[in-house]
mmCIF file of C-alpha atoms in Angstrom:
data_model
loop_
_atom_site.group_PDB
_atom_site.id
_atom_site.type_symbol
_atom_site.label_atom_id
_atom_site.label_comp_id
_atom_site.label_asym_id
_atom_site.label_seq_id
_atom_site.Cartn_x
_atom_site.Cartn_y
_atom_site.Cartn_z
ATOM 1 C CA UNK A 1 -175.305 -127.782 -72.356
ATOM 2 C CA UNK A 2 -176.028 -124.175 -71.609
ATOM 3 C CA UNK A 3 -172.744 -123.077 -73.716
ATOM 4 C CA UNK A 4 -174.016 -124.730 -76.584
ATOM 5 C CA UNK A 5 -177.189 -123.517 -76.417
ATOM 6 C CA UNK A 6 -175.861 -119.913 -75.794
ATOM 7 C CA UNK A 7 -173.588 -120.546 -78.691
ATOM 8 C CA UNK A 8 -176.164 -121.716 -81.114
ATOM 9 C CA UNK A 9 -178.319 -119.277 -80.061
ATOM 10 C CA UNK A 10 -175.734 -116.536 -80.778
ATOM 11 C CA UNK A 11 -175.365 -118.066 -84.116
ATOM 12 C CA UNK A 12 -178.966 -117.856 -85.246
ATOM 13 C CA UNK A 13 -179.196 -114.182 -84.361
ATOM 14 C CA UNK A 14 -175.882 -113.424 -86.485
ATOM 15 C CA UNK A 15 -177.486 -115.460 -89.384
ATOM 16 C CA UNK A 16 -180.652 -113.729 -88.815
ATOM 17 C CA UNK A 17 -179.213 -110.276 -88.695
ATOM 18 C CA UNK A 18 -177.127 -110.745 -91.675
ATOM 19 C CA UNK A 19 -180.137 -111.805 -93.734
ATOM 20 C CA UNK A 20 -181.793 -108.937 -92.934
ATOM 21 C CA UNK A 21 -178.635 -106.578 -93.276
ATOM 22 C CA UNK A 22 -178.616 -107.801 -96.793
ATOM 23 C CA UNK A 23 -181.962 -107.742 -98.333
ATOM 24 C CA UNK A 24 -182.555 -104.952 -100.320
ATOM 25 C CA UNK A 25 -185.268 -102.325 -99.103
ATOM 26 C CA UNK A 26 -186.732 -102.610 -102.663
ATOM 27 C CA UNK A 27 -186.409 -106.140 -104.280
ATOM 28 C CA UNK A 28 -186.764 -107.538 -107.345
ATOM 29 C CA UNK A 29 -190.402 -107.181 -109.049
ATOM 30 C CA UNK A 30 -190.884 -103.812 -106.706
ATOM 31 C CA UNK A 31 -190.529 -100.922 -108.418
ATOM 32 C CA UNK A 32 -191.179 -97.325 -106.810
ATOM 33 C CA UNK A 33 -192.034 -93.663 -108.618
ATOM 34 C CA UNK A 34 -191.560 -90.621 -106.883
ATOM 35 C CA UNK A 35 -194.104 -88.154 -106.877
ATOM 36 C CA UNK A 36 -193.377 -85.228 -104.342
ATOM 37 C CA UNK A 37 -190.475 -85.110 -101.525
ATOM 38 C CA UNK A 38 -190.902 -81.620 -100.398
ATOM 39 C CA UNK A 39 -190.579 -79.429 -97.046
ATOM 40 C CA UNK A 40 -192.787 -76.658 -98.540
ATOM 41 C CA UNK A 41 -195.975 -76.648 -99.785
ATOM 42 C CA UNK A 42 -197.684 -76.485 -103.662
ATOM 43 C CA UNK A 43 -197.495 -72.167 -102.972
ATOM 44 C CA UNK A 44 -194.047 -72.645 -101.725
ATOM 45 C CA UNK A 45 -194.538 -72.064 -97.615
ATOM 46 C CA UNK A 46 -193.046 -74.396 -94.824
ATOM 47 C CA UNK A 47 -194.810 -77.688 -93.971
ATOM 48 C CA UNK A 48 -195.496 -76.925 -90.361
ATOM 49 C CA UNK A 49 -196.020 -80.618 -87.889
ATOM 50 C CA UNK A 50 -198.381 -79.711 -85.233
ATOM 51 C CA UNK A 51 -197.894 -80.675 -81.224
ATOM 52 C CA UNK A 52 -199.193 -83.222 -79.559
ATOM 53 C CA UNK A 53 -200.022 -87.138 -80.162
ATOM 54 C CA UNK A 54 -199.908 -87.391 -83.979
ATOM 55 C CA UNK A 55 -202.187 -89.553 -86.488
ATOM 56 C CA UNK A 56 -202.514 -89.706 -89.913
ATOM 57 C CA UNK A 57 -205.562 -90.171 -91.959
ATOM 58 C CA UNK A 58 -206.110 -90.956 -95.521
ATOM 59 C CA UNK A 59 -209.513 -90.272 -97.078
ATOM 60 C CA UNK A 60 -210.476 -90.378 -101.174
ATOM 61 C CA UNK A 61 -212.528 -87.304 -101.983
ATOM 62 C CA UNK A 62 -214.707 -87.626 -105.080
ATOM 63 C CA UNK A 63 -215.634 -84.601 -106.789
ATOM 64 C CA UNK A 64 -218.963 -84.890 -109.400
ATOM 65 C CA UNK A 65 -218.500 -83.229 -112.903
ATOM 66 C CA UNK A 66 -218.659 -79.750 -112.609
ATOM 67 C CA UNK A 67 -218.105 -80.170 -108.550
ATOM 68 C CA UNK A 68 -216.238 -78.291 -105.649
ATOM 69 C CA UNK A 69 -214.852 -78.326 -102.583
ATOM 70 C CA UNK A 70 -215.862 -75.977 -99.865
ATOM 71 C CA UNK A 71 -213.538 -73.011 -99.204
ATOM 72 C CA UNK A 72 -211.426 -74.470 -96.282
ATOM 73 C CA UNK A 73 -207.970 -74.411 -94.945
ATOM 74 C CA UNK A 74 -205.945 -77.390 -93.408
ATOM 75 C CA UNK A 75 -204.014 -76.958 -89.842
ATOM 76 C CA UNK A 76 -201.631 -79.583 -90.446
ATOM 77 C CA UNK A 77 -199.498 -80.954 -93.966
ATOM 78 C CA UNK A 78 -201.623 -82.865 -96.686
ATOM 79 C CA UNK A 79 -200.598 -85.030 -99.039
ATOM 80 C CA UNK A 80 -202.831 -85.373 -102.077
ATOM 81 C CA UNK A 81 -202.302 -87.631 -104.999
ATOM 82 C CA UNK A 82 -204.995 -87.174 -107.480
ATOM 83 C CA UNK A 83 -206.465 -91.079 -109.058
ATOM 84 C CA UNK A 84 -208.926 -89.837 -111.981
ATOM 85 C CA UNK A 85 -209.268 -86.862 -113.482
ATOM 86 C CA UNK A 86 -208.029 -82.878 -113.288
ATOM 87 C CA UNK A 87 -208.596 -80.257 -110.518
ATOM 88 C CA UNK A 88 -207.664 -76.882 -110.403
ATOM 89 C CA UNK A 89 -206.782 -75.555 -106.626
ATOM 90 C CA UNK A 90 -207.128 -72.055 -106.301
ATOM 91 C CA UNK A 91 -205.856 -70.257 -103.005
ATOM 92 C CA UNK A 92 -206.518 -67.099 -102.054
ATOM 93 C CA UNK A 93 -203.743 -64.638 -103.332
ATOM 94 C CA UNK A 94 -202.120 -67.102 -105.254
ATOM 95 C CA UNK A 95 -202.197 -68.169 -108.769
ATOM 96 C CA UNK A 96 -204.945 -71.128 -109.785
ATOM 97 C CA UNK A 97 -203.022 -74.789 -110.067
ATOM 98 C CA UNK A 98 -203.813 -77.663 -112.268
ATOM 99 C CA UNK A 99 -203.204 -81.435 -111.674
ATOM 100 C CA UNK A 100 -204.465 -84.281 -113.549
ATOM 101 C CA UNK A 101 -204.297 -88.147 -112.893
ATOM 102 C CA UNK A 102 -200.835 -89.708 -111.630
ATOM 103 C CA UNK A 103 -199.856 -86.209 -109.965
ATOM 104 C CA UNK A 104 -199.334 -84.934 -106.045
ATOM 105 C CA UNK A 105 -198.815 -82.021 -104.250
ATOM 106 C CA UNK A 106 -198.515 -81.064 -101.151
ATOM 107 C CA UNK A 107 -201.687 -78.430 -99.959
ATOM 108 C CA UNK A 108 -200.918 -75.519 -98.622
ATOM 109 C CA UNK A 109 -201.583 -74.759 -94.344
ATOM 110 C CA UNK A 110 -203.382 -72.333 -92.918
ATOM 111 C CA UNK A 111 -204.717 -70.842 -95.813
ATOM 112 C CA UNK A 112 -208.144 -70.941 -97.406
ATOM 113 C CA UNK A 113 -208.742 -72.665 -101.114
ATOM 114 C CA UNK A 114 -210.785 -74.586 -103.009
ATOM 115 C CA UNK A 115 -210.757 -77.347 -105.163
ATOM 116 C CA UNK A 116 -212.716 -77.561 -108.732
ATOM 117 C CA UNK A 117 -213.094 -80.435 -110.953
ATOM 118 C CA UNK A 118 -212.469 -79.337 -113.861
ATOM 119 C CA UNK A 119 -212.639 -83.121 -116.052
ATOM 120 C CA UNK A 120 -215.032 -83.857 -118.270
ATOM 121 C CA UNK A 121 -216.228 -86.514 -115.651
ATOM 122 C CA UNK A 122 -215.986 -87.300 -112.089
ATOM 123 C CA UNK A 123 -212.520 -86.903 -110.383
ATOM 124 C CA UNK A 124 -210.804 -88.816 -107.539
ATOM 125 C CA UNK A 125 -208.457 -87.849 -105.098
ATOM 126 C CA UNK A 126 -206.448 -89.349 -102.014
ATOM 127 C CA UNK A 127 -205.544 -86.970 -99.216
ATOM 128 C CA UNK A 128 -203.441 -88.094 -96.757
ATOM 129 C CA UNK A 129 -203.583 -85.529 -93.283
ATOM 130 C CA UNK A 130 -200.620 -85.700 -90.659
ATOM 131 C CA UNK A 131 -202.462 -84.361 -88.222
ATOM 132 C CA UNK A 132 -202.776 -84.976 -84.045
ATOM 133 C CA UNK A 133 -205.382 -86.465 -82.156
ATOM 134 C CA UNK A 134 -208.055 -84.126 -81.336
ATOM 135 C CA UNK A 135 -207.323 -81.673 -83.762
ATOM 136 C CA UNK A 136 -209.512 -81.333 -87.157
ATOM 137 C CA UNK A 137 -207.404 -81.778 -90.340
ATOM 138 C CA UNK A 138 -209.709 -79.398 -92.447
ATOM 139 C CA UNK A 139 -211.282 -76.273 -90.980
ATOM 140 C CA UNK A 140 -214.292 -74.369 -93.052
ATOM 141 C CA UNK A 141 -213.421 -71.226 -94.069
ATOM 142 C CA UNK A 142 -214.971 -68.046 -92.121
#
């Protein structure tokens, strides 16, 4: 009884395993569309992954017609994928940088910038911080 049940067992792990060896990471009706795969940033420095215990957070940022973002500077890699809208990112020493609905970037560390919309109404944005515990993702600029 036990070699039976050892053997069916066996069995329906093998046909599990080989169902799962053979489904496709993207099936049919999913489509993807890449946006960024990068190891530097948007000014073309490394992404730098701090210590520690990590966490990620995801936040959407509106910005009002005409709005801004405080000048600030990020500690650890953000992804942002702009919903609605245009914004123009200016860092200090570097050129300005547009990017309108459906793009992403990847912000720059440890550097201070702002963000402008500049739409003719409000625009929406989703940053995504890789951060640690503990640690703030955006630091105010001094």
């Amino acid at each position: 009884m036990k070699r039976i049940c050892a053997t069916t067992t066996c069995l329906a792990v093998l046909t599990a395993s080989t169902a799962f060896a053979q489904d496709n990471p993207l099936p049919e009706g999913f489509e993807t569309q890449p946006l960024v795969k990068s190891s530097v940033s948007r000014d073309n420095e490394p992404i730098a992954y701090p210590a520690g215990k990590p966490e990620m957070i995801s936040v959407i940022g509106t910005l009002a017609k005409g709005g801004r973002t405080a000048l600030h500077e990020h500690p650890v890699p953000v992804y942002v994928y702009v919903m609605e809208g245009e914004v123009e990112v200016r860092t200090e020493g570097k050129e300005p940088h547009r990017y309108k609905a459906g793009e992403a970037f990847i912000e720059t560390q440890n550097r201070r910038h702002q963000a402008f919309n500049v739409a003719d109404a409000p625009s929406k944005i989703l940053a995504v911080f890789i951060g640690e515990q503990g640690t703030p993702t955006t630091v105010a600029a001094k």
